[in-house]
Coordinates of N, CA and C in Angstrom, one line a residue:
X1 N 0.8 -1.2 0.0 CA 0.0 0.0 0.0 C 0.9 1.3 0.0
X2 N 0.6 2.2 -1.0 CA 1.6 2.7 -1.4 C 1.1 4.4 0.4
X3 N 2.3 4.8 0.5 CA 1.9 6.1 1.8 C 1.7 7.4 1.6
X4 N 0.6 7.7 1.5 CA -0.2 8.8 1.4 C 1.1 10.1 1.4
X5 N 1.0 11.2 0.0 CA 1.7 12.4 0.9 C 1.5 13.4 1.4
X6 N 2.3 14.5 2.2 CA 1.8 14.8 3.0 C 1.7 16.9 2.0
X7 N 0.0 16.9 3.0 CA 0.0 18.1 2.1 C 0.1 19.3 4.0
X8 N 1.4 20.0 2.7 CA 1.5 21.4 3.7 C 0.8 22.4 3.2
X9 N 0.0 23.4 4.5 CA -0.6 24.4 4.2 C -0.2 25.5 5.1
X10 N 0.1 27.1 4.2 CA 0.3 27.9 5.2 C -0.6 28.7 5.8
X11 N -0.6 28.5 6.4 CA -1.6 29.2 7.5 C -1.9 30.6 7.6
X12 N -3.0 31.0 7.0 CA -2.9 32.7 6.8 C -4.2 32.9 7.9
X13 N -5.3 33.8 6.9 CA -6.5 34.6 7.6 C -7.2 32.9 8.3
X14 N -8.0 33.7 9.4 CA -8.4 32.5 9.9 C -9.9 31.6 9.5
X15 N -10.7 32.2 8.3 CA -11.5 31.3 8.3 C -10.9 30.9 6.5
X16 N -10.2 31.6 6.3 CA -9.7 31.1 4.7 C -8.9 29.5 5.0
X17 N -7.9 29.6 6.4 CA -7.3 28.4 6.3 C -8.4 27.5 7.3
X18 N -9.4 27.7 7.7 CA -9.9 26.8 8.0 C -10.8 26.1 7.1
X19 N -11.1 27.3 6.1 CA -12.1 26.3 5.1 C -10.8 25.2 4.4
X20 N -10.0 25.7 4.2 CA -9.2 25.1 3.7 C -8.9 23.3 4.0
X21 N -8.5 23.9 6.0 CA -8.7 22.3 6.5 C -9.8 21.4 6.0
X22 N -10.7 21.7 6.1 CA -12.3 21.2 6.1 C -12.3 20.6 5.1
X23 N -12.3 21.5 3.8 CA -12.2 21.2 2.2 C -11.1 19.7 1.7
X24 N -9.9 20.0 2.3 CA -8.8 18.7 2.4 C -9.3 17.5 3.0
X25 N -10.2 18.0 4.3 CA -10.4 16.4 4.6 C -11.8 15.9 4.3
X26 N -12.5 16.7 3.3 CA -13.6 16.2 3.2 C -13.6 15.7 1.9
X27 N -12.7 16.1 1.1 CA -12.2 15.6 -0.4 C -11.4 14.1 -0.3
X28 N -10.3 14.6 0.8 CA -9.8 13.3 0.9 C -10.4 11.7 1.2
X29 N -11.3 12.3 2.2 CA -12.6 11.0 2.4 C -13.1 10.8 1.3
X30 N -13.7 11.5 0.2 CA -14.2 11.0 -0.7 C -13.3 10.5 -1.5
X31 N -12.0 10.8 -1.6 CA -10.9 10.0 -2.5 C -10.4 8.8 -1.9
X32 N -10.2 8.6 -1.1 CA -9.2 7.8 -0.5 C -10.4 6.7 0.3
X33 N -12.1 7.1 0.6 CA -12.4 6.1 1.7 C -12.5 7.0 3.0
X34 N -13.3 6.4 3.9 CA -13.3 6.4 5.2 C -12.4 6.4 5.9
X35 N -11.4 5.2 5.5 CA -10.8 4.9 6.8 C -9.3 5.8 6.4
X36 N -9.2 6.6 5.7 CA -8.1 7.2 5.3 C -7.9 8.6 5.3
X37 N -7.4 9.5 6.3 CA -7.6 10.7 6.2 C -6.4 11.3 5.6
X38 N -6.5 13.2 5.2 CA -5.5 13.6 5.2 C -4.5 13.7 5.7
X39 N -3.0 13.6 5.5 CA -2.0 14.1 6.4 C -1.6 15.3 5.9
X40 N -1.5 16.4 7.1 CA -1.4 17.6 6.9 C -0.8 18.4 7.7
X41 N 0.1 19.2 7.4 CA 1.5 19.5 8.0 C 1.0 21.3 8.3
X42 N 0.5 22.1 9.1 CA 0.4 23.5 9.4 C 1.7 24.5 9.3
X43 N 1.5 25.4 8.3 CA 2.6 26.1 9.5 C 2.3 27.9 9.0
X44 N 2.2 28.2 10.3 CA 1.3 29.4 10.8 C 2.7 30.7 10.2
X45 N 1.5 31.4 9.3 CA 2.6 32.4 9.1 C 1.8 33.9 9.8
X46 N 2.8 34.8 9.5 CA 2.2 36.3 10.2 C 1.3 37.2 9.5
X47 N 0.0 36.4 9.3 CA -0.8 36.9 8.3 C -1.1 38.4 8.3
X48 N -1.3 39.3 9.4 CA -1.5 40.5 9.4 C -0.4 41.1 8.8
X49 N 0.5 41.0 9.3 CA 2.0 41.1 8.1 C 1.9 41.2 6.9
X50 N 1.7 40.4 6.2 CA 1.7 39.8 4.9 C 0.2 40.6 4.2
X51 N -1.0 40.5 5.2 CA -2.2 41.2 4.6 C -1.6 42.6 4.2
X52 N -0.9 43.1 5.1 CA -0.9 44.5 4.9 C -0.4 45.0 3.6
X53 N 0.4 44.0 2.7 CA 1.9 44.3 2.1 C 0.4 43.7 0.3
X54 N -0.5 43.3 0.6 CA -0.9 42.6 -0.5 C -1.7 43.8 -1.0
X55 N -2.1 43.5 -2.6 CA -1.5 42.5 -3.0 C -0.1 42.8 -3.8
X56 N 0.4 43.9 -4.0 CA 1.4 44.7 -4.9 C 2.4 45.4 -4.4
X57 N 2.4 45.0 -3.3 CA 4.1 45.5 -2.5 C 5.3 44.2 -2.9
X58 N 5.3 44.0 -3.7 CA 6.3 42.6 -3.7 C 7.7 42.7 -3.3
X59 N 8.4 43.7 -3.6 CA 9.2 44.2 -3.2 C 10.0 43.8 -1.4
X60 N 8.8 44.1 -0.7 CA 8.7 43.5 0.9 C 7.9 42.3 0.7
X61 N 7.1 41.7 -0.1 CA 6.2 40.5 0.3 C 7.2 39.2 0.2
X62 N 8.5 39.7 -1.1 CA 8.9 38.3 -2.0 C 9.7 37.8 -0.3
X63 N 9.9 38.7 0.5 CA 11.6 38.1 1.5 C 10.8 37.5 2.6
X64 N 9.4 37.8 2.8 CA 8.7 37.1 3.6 C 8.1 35.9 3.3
X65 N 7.8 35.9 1.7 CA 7.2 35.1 1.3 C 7.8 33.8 1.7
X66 N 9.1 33.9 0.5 CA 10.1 33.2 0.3 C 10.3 32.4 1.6
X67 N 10.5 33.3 2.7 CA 11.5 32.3 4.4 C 10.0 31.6 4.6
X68 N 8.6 32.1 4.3 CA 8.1 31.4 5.2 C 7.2 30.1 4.0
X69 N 7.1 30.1 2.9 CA 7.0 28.9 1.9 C 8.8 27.2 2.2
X70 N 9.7 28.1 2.5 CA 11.2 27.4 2.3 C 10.8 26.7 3.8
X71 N 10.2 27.3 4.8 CA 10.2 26.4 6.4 C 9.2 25.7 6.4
X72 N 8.0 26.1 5.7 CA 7.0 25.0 5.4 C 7.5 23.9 4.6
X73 N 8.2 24.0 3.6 CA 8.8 22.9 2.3 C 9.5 22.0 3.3
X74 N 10.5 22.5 4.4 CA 11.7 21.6 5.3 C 10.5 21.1 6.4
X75 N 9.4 21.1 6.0 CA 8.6 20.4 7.6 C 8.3 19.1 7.2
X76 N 8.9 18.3 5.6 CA 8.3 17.1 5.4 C 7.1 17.0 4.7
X77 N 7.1 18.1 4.3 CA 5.6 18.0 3.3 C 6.0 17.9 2.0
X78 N 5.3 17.1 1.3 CA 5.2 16.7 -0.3 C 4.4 17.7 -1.0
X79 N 3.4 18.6 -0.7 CA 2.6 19.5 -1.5 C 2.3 20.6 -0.6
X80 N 2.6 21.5 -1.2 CA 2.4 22.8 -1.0 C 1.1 23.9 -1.1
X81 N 0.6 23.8 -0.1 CA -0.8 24.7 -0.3 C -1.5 26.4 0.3
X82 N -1.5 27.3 -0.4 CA -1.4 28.8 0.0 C -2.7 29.1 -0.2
X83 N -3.4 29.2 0.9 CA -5.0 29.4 0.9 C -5.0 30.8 0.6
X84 N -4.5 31.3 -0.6 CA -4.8 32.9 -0.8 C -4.3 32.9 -2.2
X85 N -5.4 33.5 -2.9 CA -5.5 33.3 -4.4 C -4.2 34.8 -4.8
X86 N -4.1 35.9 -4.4 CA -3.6 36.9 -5.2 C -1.8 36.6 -4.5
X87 N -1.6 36.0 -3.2 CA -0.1 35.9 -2.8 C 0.4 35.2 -3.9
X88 N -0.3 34.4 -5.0 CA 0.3 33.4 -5.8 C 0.9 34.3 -6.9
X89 N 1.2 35.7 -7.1 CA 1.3 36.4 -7.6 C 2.4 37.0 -7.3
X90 N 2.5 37.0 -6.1 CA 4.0 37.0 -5.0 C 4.9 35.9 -5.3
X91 N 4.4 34.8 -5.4 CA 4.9 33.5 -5.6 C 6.1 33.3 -7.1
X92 N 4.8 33.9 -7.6 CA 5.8 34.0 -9.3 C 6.8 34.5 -9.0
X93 N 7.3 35.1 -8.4 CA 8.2 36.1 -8.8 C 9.3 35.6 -7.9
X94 N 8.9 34.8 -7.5 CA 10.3 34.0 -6.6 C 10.9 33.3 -7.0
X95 N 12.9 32.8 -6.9 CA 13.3 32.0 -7.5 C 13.2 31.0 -6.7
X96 N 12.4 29.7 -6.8 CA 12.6 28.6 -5.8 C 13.3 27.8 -6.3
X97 N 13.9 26.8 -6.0 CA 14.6 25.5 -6.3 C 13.6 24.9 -6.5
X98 N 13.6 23.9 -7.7 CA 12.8 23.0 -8.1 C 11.9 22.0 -7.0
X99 N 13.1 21.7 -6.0 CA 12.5 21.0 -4.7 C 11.2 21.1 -4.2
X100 N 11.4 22.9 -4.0 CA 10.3 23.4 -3.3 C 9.0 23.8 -4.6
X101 N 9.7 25.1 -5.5 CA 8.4 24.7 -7.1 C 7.4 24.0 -6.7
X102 N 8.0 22.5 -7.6 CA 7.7 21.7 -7.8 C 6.2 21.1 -6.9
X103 N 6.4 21.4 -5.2 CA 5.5 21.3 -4.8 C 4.4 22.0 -4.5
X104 N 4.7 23.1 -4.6 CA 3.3 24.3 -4.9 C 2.2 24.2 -5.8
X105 N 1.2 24.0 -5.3 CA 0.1 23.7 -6.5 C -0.6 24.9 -6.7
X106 N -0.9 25.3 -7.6 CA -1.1 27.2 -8.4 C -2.5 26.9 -8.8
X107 N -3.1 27.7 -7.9 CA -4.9 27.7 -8.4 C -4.9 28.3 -9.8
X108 N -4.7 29.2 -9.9 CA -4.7 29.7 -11.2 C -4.5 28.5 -12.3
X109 N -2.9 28.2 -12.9 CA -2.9 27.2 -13.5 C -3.6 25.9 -13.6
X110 N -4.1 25.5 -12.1 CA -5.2 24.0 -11.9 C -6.6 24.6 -12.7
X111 N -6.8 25.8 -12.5 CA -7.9 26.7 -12.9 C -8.2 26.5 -14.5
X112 N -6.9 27.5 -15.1 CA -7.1 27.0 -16.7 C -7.0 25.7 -17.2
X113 N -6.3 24.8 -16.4 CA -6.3 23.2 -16.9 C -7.9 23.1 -16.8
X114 N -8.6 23.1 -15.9 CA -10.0 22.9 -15.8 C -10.7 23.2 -16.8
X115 N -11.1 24.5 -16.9 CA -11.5 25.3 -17.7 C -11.5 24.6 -19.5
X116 N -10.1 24.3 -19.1 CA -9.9 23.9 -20.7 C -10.8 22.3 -21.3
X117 N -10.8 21.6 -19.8 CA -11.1 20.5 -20.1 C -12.6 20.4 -19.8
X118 N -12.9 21.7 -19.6 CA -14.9 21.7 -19.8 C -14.9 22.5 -20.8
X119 N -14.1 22.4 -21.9 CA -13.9 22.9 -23.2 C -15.1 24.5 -22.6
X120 N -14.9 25.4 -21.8 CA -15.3 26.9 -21.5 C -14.2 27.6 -21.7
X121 N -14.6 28.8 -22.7 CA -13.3 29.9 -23.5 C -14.1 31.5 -23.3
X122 N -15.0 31.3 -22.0 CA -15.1 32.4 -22.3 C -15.7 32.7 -20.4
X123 N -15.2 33.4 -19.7 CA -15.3 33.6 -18.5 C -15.4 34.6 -17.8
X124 N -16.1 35.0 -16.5 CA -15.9 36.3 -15.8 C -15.3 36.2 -14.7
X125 N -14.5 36.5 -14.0 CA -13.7 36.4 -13.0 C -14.3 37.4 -12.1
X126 N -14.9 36.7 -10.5 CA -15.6 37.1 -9.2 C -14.4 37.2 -8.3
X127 N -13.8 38.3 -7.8 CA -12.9 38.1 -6.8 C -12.7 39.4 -6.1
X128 N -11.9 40.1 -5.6 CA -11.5 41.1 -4.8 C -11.4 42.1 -6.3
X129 N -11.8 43.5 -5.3 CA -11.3 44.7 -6.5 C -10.0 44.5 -7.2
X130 N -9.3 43.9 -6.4 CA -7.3 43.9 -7.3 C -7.3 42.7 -8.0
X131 N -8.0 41.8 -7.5 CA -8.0 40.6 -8.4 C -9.0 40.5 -9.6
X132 N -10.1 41.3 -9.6 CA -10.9 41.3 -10.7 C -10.2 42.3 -12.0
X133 N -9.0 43.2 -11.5 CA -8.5 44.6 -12.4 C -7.0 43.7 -12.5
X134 N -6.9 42.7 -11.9 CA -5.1 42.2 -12.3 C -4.8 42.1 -13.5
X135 N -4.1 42.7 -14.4 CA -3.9 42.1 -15.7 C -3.2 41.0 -15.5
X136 N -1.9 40.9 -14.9 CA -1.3 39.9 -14.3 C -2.2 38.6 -14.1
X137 N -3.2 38.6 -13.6 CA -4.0 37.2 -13.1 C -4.6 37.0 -14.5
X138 N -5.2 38.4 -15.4 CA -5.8 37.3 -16.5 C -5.4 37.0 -17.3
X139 N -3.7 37.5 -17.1 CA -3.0 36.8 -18.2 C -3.0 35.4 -17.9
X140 N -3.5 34.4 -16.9 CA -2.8 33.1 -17.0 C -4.5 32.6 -17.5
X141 N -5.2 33.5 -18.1 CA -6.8 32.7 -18.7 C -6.3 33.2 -19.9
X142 N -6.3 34.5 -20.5 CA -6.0 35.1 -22.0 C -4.6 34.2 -22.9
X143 N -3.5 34.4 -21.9 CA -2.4 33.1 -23.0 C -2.9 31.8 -23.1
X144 N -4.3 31.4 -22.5 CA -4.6 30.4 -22.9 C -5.7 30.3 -24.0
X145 N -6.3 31.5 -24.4 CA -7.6 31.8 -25.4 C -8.4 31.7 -24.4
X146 N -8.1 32.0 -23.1 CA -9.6 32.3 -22.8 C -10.0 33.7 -22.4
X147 N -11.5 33.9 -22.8 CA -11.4 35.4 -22.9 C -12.5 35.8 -21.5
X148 N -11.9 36.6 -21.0 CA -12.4 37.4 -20.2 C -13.2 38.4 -19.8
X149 N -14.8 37.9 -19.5 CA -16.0 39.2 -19.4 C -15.9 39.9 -18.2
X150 N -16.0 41.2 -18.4 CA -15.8 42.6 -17.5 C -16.9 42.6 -16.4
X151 N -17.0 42.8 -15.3 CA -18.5 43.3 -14.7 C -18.2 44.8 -14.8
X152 N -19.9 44.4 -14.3 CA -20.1 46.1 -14.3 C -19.8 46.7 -13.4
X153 N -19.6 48.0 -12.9 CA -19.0 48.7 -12.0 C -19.6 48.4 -11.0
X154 N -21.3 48.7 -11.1 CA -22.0 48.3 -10.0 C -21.5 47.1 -9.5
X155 N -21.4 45.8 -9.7 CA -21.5 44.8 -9.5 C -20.2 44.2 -9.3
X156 N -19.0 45.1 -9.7 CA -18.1 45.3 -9.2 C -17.7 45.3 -7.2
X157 N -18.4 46.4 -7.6 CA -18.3 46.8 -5.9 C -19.2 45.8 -4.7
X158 N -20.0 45.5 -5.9 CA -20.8 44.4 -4.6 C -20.4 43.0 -5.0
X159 N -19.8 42.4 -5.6 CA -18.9 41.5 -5.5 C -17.8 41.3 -4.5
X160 N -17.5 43.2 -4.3 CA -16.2 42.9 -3.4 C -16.7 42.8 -2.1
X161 N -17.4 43.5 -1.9 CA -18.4 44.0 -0.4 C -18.7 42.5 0.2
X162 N -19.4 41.8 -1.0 CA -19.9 39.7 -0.3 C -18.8 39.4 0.4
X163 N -17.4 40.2 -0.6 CA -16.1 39.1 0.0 C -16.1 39.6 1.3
X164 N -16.5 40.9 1.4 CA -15.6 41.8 2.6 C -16.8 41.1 4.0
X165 N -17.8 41.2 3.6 CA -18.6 40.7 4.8 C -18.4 39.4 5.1
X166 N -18.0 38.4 4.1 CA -17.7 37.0 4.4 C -16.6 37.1 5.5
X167 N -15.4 37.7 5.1 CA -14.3 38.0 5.9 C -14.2 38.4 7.2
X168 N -15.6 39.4 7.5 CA -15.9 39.9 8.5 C -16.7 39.0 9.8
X169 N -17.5 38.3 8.8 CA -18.7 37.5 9.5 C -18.9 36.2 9.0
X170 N -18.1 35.8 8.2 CA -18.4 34.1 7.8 C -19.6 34.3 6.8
X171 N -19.7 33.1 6.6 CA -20.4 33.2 5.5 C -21.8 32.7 5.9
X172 N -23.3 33.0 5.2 CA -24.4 33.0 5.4 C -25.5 32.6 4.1
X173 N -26.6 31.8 4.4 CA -27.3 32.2 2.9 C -27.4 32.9 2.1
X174 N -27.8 34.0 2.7 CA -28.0 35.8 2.6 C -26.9 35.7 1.6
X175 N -25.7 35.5 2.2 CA -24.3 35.9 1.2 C -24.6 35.2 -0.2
X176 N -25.0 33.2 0.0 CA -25.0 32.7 -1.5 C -26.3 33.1 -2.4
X177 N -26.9 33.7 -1.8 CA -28.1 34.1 -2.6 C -27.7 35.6 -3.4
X178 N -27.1 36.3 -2.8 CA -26.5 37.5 -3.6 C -26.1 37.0 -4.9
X179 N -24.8 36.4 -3.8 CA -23.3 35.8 -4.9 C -24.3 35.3 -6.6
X180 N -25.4 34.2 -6.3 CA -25.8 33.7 -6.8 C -26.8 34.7 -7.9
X181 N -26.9 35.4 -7.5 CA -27.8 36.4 -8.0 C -27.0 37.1 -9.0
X182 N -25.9 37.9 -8.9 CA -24.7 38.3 -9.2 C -24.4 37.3 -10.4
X183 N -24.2 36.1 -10.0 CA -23.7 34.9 -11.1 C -24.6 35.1 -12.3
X184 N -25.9 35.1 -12.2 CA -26.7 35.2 -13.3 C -26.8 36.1 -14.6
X185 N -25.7 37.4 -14.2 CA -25.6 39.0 -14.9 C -24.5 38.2 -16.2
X186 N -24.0 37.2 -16.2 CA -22.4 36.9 -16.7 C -22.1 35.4 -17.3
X187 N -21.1 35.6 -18.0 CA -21.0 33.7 -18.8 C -20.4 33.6 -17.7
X188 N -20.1 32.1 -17.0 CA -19.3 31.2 -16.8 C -18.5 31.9 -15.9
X189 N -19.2 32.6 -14.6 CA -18.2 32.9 -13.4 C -17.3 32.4 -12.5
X190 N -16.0 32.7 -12.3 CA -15.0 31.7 -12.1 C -14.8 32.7 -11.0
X191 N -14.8 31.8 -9.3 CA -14.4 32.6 -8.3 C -12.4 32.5 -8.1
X192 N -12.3 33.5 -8.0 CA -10.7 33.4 -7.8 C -10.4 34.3 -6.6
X193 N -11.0 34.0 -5.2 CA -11.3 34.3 -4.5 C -12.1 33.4 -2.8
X194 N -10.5 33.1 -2.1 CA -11.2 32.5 -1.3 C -12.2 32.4 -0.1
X195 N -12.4 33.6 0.0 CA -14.1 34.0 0.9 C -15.3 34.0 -0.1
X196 N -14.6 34.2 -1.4 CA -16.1 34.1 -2.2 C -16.2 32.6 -2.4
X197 N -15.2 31.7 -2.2 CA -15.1 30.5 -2.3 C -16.1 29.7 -0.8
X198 N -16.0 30.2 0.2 CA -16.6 30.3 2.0 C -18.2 30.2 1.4
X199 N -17.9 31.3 0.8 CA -19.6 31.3 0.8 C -20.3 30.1 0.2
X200 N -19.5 29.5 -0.4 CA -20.0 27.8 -1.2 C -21.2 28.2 -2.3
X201 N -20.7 28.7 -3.3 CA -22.2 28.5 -4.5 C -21.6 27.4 -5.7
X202 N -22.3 27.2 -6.2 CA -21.7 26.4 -7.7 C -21.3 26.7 -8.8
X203 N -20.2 27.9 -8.6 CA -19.7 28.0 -9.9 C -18.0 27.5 -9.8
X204 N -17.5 27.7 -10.8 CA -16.0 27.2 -11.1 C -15.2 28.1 -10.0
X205 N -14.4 27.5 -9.6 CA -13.9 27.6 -8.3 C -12.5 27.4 -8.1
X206 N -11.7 28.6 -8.1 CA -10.3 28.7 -8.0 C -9.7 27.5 -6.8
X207 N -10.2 28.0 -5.6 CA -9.6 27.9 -4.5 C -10.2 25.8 -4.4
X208 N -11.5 25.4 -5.1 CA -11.6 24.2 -4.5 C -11.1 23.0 -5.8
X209 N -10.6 23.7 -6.7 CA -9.9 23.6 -7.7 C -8.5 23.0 -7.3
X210 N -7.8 24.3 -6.5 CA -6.6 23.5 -6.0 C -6.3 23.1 -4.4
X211 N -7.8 22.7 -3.7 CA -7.7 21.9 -3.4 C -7.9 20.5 -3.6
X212 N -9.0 20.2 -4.4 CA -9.2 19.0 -5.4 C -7.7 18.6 -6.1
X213 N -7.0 19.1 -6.3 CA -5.9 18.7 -7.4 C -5.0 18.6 -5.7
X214 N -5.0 19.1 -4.9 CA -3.9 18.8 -4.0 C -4.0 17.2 -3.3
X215 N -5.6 17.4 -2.9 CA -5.8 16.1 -2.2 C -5.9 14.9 -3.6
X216 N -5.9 15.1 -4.6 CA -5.3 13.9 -5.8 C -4.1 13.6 -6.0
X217 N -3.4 14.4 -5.9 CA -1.9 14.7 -5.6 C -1.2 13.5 -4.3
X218 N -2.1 13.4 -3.3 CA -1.6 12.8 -2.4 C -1.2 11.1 -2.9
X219 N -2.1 10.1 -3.6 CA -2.4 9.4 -3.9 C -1.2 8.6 -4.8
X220 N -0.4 9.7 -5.3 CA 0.5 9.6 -6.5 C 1.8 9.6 -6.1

C-alpha cells in the first residue's frame, strides 16, 4: 500500500485556512475512503504582516514570502498549499529550487487546466477589486484563449463588499443568494477568490480547484 503524501498548508486569515482544512479532509474522504484521512502539515505564518503588504508590494512580500514557503517545504511535506489566491502572484516572482516549485500547487494554473477540459473559453472572474482589475492574473486565462468578461462597475463593488462581509462575518445564505444572483448577470463565473469560495455556491472555483488537485496529488 503505497503512503499517502503529506499536504503542507500555510496558515494565513483565519477562516480562509480553516475552510481550507475542512475542504482537504472532506475531499480526501471521498478520494481515499473512510478509513483514510488527510495528512497535513500546518505552519502558521504572520498573516496580518503579509495582509498589509498585499496585493502589490512585492518588493517586501517576496523576503517574507520566500522564508516562510522554504520552512513549510523543510517540515516534510510533499505539496504545498497557499489558501490565498492573489499571494500566488507573490509566488511567481520567486526564484525557488525545483525542490520546493515543484510542490506548490497554483490555483490559477489547476484553474485554466479545468476550464480547458470543460472545453469553456469564455469567462468572468468574481474576486476582490485587485484581483478582478489584475492584468497579471488574466493573463494566465487570456495566454490560454480564454477570454475574459468585465462586470459592471456596480456589480463590481458588490462583489467585493460579499467578499468583505464574508471576511468579516463568515459566510451565510444571505451571502450565497446575492453571490448567486450576481452569477446570473455573466458567462461562466469563475471565483478566484477564497471568501467568495466560503460562501460555497456552484460556480467554477479557484480555491476548490486547487484543493481537489492537492488532495489527488496525495495518492501519486
Amino acid at each position: 500500500m503505497k503512503t499517502l503524501k503529506t499536504i503542507g498548508i500555510l496558515g494565513l486569515g483565519e477562516y480562509s485556512t480553516e475552510f481550507y482544512l475542512k475542504e482537504i479532509q472532506r475531499i480526501s474522504t471521498r478520494l481515499l475512503g473512510d478509513k483514510k484521512i488527510a495528512k497535513i502539515v500546518m505552519h502558521k505564518a504572520e498573516f496580518e504582516k503579509i495582509n498589509a503588504l498585499l496585493p502589490y508590494q512585492f518588493q517586501k512580500l517576496i523576503p517574507i514570502i520566500k522564508t516562510e514557503i522554504e520552512l513549510l517545504s523543510k517540515k516534510g511535506v510533499d505539496i504545498i498549499v497557499i489558501p490565498n489566491m492573489t499571494l500566488h502572484l507573490t509566488v511567481d516572482k520567486i526564484d525557488f529550487p525545483p525542490e520546493v516549485k515543484n510542490k506548490i500547487v497554483h490555483p490559477f494554473d489547476e484553474t485554466v487546466n479545468e476550464l480547458n477540459r470543460l472545453k469553456i473559453s469564455q469567462v468572468t472572474l468574481f474576486g476582490t477589486r485587485h484581483s478582478m482589475k489584475s492584468e497579471e492574473i488574466k493573463q494566465y486565462f487570456t495566454t490560454k484563449n480564454i477570454t475574459i468578461n468585465e462586470v459592471s462597475d456596480t456589480d463590481f463593488i458588490q462583489i467585493d463588499q460579499l467578499r468583505l462581509e464574508t471576511y468579516e462575518n463568515g459566510p451565510s445564505e444571505e451571502l450565497s443568494q446575492k453571490l448567486l444572483q450576481l452569477g446570473k448577470n455573466y458567462p461562466n463565473p469563475v471565483l478566484i477568490c477564497t471568501e467568495l469560495s466560503i460562501i460555497n455556491v456552484s460556480f467554477v472555483d479557484a480555491t476548490k480547484i486547487q484543493i481537489e488537485k492537492s488532495c489527488a496529488i496525495q495518492q501519486f
